[in-house]
mmCIF file of C-alpha atoms in Angstrom:
data_model
loop_
_atom_site.group_PDB
_atom_site.id
_atom_site.type_symbol
_atom_site.label_atom_id
_atom_site.label_comp_id
_atom_site.label_asym_id
_atom_site.label_seq_id
_atom_site.Cartn_x
_atom_site.Cartn_y
_atom_site.Cartn_z
ATOM 1 C CA GLN A 491 10.139 -8.713 11.891
ATOM 2 C CA VAL A 492 11.004 -5.934 9.571
ATOM 3 C CA PRO A 493 9.439 -2.633 10.590
ATOM 4 C CA LEU A 494 7.544 -0.743 7.852
ATOM 5 C CA VAL A 495 6.825 2.944 8.417
ATOM 6 C CA GLU A 496 4.076 4.772 6.539
ATOM 7 C CA SER A 497 3.688 8.469 6.048
ATOM 8 C CA GLY A 498 1.732 11.053 3.899
ATOM 9 C CA GLY A 499 -1.840 10.586 5.152
ATOM 10 C CA GLY A 500 -4.094 13.479 6.033
ATOM 11 C CA SER A 501 -7.528 15.103 5.643
ATOM 12 C CA VAL A 502 -8.405 16.251 2.119
ATOM 13 C CA GLN A 503 -11.536 17.176 -0.021
ATOM 14 C CA THR A 504 -12.955 15.271 -2.999
ATOM 15 C CA GLY A 505 -10.869 15.512 -5.974
ATOM 16 C CA ASP A 506 -7.543 16.268 -4.068
ATOM 17 C CA SER A 507 -4.340 14.236 -4.120
ATOM 18 C CA LEU A 508 -2.039 12.692 -1.635
ATOM 19 C CA ARG A 509 1.132 10.684 -1.834
ATOM 20 C CA LEU A 510 1.752 7.858 0.775
ATOM 21 C CA SER A 511 5.247 6.487 1.426
ATOM 22 C CA CYS A 512 6.459 3.403 3.113
ATOM 23 C CA THR A 513 10.095 2.694 4.267
ATOM 24 C CA ALA A 514 11.636 -0.585 5.453
ATOM 25 C CA SER A 515 13.817 0.834 8.157
ATOM 26 C CA GLU A 516 16.158 -1.971 9.286
ATOM 27 C CA ARG A 517 16.948 -4.059 6.200
ATOM 28 C CA THR A 518 16.356 -4.471 2.531
ATOM 29 C CA LEU A 519 13.518 -6.551 1.153
ATOM 30 C CA SER A 520 15.136 -7.803 -1.957
ATOM 31 C CA GLY A 521 12.732 -10.023 -4.009
ATOM 32 C CA TYR A 522 9.574 -9.085 -1.945
ATOM 33 C CA THR A 523 6.417 -7.706 -3.446
ATOM 34 C CA MET A 524 5.281 -4.489 -1.841
ATOM 35 C CA ALA A 525 1.674 -3.734 -1.421
ATOM 36 C CA TRP A 526 -0.859 -1.272 -0.034
ATOM 37 C CA PHE A 527 -4.057 -2.167 1.749
ATOM 38 C CA ARG A 528 -6.766 -0.154 3.477
ATOM 39 C CA GLN A 529 -9.219 -0.730 6.162
ATOM 40 C CA VAL A 530 -12.384 0.908 7.680
ATOM 41 C CA PRO A 531 -13.900 -0.063 11.027
ATOM 42 C CA GLY A 532 -15.926 -3.184 10.844
ATOM 43 C CA LYS A 533 -14.656 -4.334 7.412
ATOM 44 C CA GLU A 534 -11.984 -6.422 6.115
ATOM 45 C CA ARG A 535 -8.546 -5.187 5.234
ATOM 46 C CA GLY A 536 -8.901 -4.758 1.402
ATOM 47 C CA PHE A 537 -6.124 -4.819 -1.407
ATOM 48 C CA VAL A 538 -5.367 -1.552 -3.029
ATOM 49 C CA ALA A 539 -2.183 -1.989 -5.075
ATOM 50 C CA ALA A 540 1.133 -3.850 -5.440
ATOM 51 C CA VAL A 541 4.408 -3.953 -7.212
ATOM 52 C CA THR A 542 6.995 -6.524 -7.699
ATOM 53 C CA TRP A 543 10.556 -5.961 -6.474
ATOM 54 C CA SER A 544 11.867 -5.248 -10.028
ATOM 55 C CA GLY A 545 8.929 -2.904 -10.685
ATOM 56 C CA ASP A 546 8.126 -4.582 -13.860
ATOM 57 C CA THR A 547 4.625 -5.670 -12.643
ATOM 58 C CA THR A 548 1.896 -3.779 -10.895
ATOM 59 C CA TYR A 549 -1.462 -4.781 -9.546
ATOM 60 C CA TYR A 550 -4.432 -2.501 -8.793
ATOM 61 C CA ALA A 551 -7.985 -2.903 -7.336
ATOM 62 C CA ASP A 552 -10.663 -2.055 -9.789
ATOM 63 C CA SER A 553 -11.872 0.685 -7.418
ATOM 64 C CA VAL A 554 -8.561 2.546 -7.692
ATOM 65 C CA LYS A 555 -7.396 1.779 -11.204
ATOM 66 C CA GLY A 556 -6.579 4.908 -13.212
ATOM 67 C CA ARG A 557 -6.546 7.090 -10.088
ATOM 68 C CA PHE A 558 -3.756 5.438 -7.963
ATOM 69 C CA THR A 559 -0.120 4.721 -8.933
ATOM 70 C CA ILE A 560 2.242 2.518 -7.080
ATOM 71 C CA SER A 561 6.068 3.054 -7.525
ATOM 72 C CA LYS A 562 9.236 1.963 -5.824
ATOM 73 C CA GLU A 563 12.735 3.306 -4.914
ATOM 74 C CA ASN A 564 14.657 0.220 -4.124
ATOM 75 C CA ALA A 565 17.907 1.961 -3.157
ATOM 76 C CA LYS A 566 15.857 3.696 -0.391
ATOM 77 C CA ASN A 567 13.782 0.597 0.599
ATOM 78 C CA THR A 568 10.743 2.734 -0.169
ATOM 79 C CA VAL A 569 7.443 2.291 -1.897
ATOM 80 C CA HIS A 570 4.992 5.132 -2.738
ATOM 81 C CA LEU A 571 1.292 5.298 -3.449
ATOM 82 C CA GLN A 572 0.193 8.372 -5.464
ATOM 83 C CA MET A 573 -3.554 8.922 -5.038
ATOM 84 C CA ASN A 574 -5.268 11.180 -7.362
ATOM 85 C CA SER A 575 -8.915 12.254 -7.722
ATOM 86 C CA LEU A 576 -9.681 11.098 -4.204
ATOM 87 C CA LYS A 577 -13.331 10.222 -3.212
ATOM 88 C CA PRO A 578 -15.031 9.896 0.118
ATOM 89 C CA ASP A 579 -15.066 6.092 -0.364
ATOM 90 C CA ASP A 580 -11.246 6.239 -0.257
ATOM 91 C CA THR A 581 -11.381 7.163 3.381
ATOM 92 C CA ALA A 582 -9.538 4.498 5.391
ATOM 93 C CA VAL A 583 -6.425 3.645 7.198
ATOM 94 C CA TYR A 584 -3.837 2.744 4.610
ATOM 95 C CA TYR A 585 -1.305 0.004 5.493
ATOM 96 C CA CYS A 586 2.043 -0.807 3.703
ATOM 97 C CA ALA A 587 2.802 -4.461 3.529
ATOM 98 C CA ALA A 588 5.459 -6.895 2.140
ATOM 99 C CA SER A 589 5.133 -10.477 0.662
ATOM 100 C CA ARG A 590 7.878 -12.996 -0.017
ATOM 101 C CA ASN A 591 5.698 -14.506 -2.706
ATOM 102 C CA LEU A 592 2.163 -14.351 -4.236
ATOM 103 C CA ASP A 593 1.430 -18.036 -4.167
ATOM 104 C CA TYR A 594 -1.839 -17.427 -2.331
ATOM 105 C CA GLY A 595 -2.781 -14.207 -4.039
ATOM 106 C CA LEU A 596 -3.000 -10.512 -3.122
ATOM 107 C CA SER A 597 -4.679 -10.946 0.202
ATOM 108 C CA TYR A 598 -3.878 -9.576 3.631
ATOM 109 C CA LEU A 599 -3.434 -13.270 4.676
ATOM 110 C CA ASN A 600 -0.419 -13.575 2.264
ATOM 111 C CA MET A 601 1.560 -10.584 3.685
ATOM 112 C CA ASP A 602 4.671 -11.267 5.804
ATOM 113 C CA TYR A 603 5.296 -7.588 7.249
ATOM 114 C CA TRP A 604 3.039 -4.704 8.035
ATOM 115 C CA GLY A 605 3.282 -1.041 8.853
ATOM 116 C CA GLN A 606 1.219 0.665 11.575
ATOM 117 C CA GLY A 607 -1.039 2.510 9.078
ATOM 118 C CA THR A 608 -1.688 6.115 8.059
ATOM 119 C CA LEU A 609 -5.174 7.719 8.018
ATOM 120 C CA VAL A 610 -6.625 9.051 4.872
ATOM 121 C CA ALA A 611 -9.874 11.066 5.282
ATOM 122 C CA VAL A 612 -11.652 12.453 2.226
ATOM 123 C CA SER A 613 -14.674 14.746 2.790
ATOM 124 C CA SER A 614 -17.357 15.816 0.330
#
């Protein structure tokens, strides 16, 4: 296992911004796609955003497109998720994940490593 550690969550109001960060602490993840998922109680863990190792390709869920931006700092083994114009529907535990390949798509079933999650709570 490769430990992934998230940070940056918190409680904010509608329209506020947060930046989440995720770091692979014990080894590099060269060639991996890095992704963010989110989950609320009783629902499936849903895809939010992803970026390839080179950073040349990004993917976003329709619900966050235009508001969230994923980026990487490969030298620091770190991926970020900048979240702007937050809405109450964005409230969830956000998880960082890494995938060796995308043969089976951007699903939580296709991720190889996970962080423990960081809570984002957006109030009206």
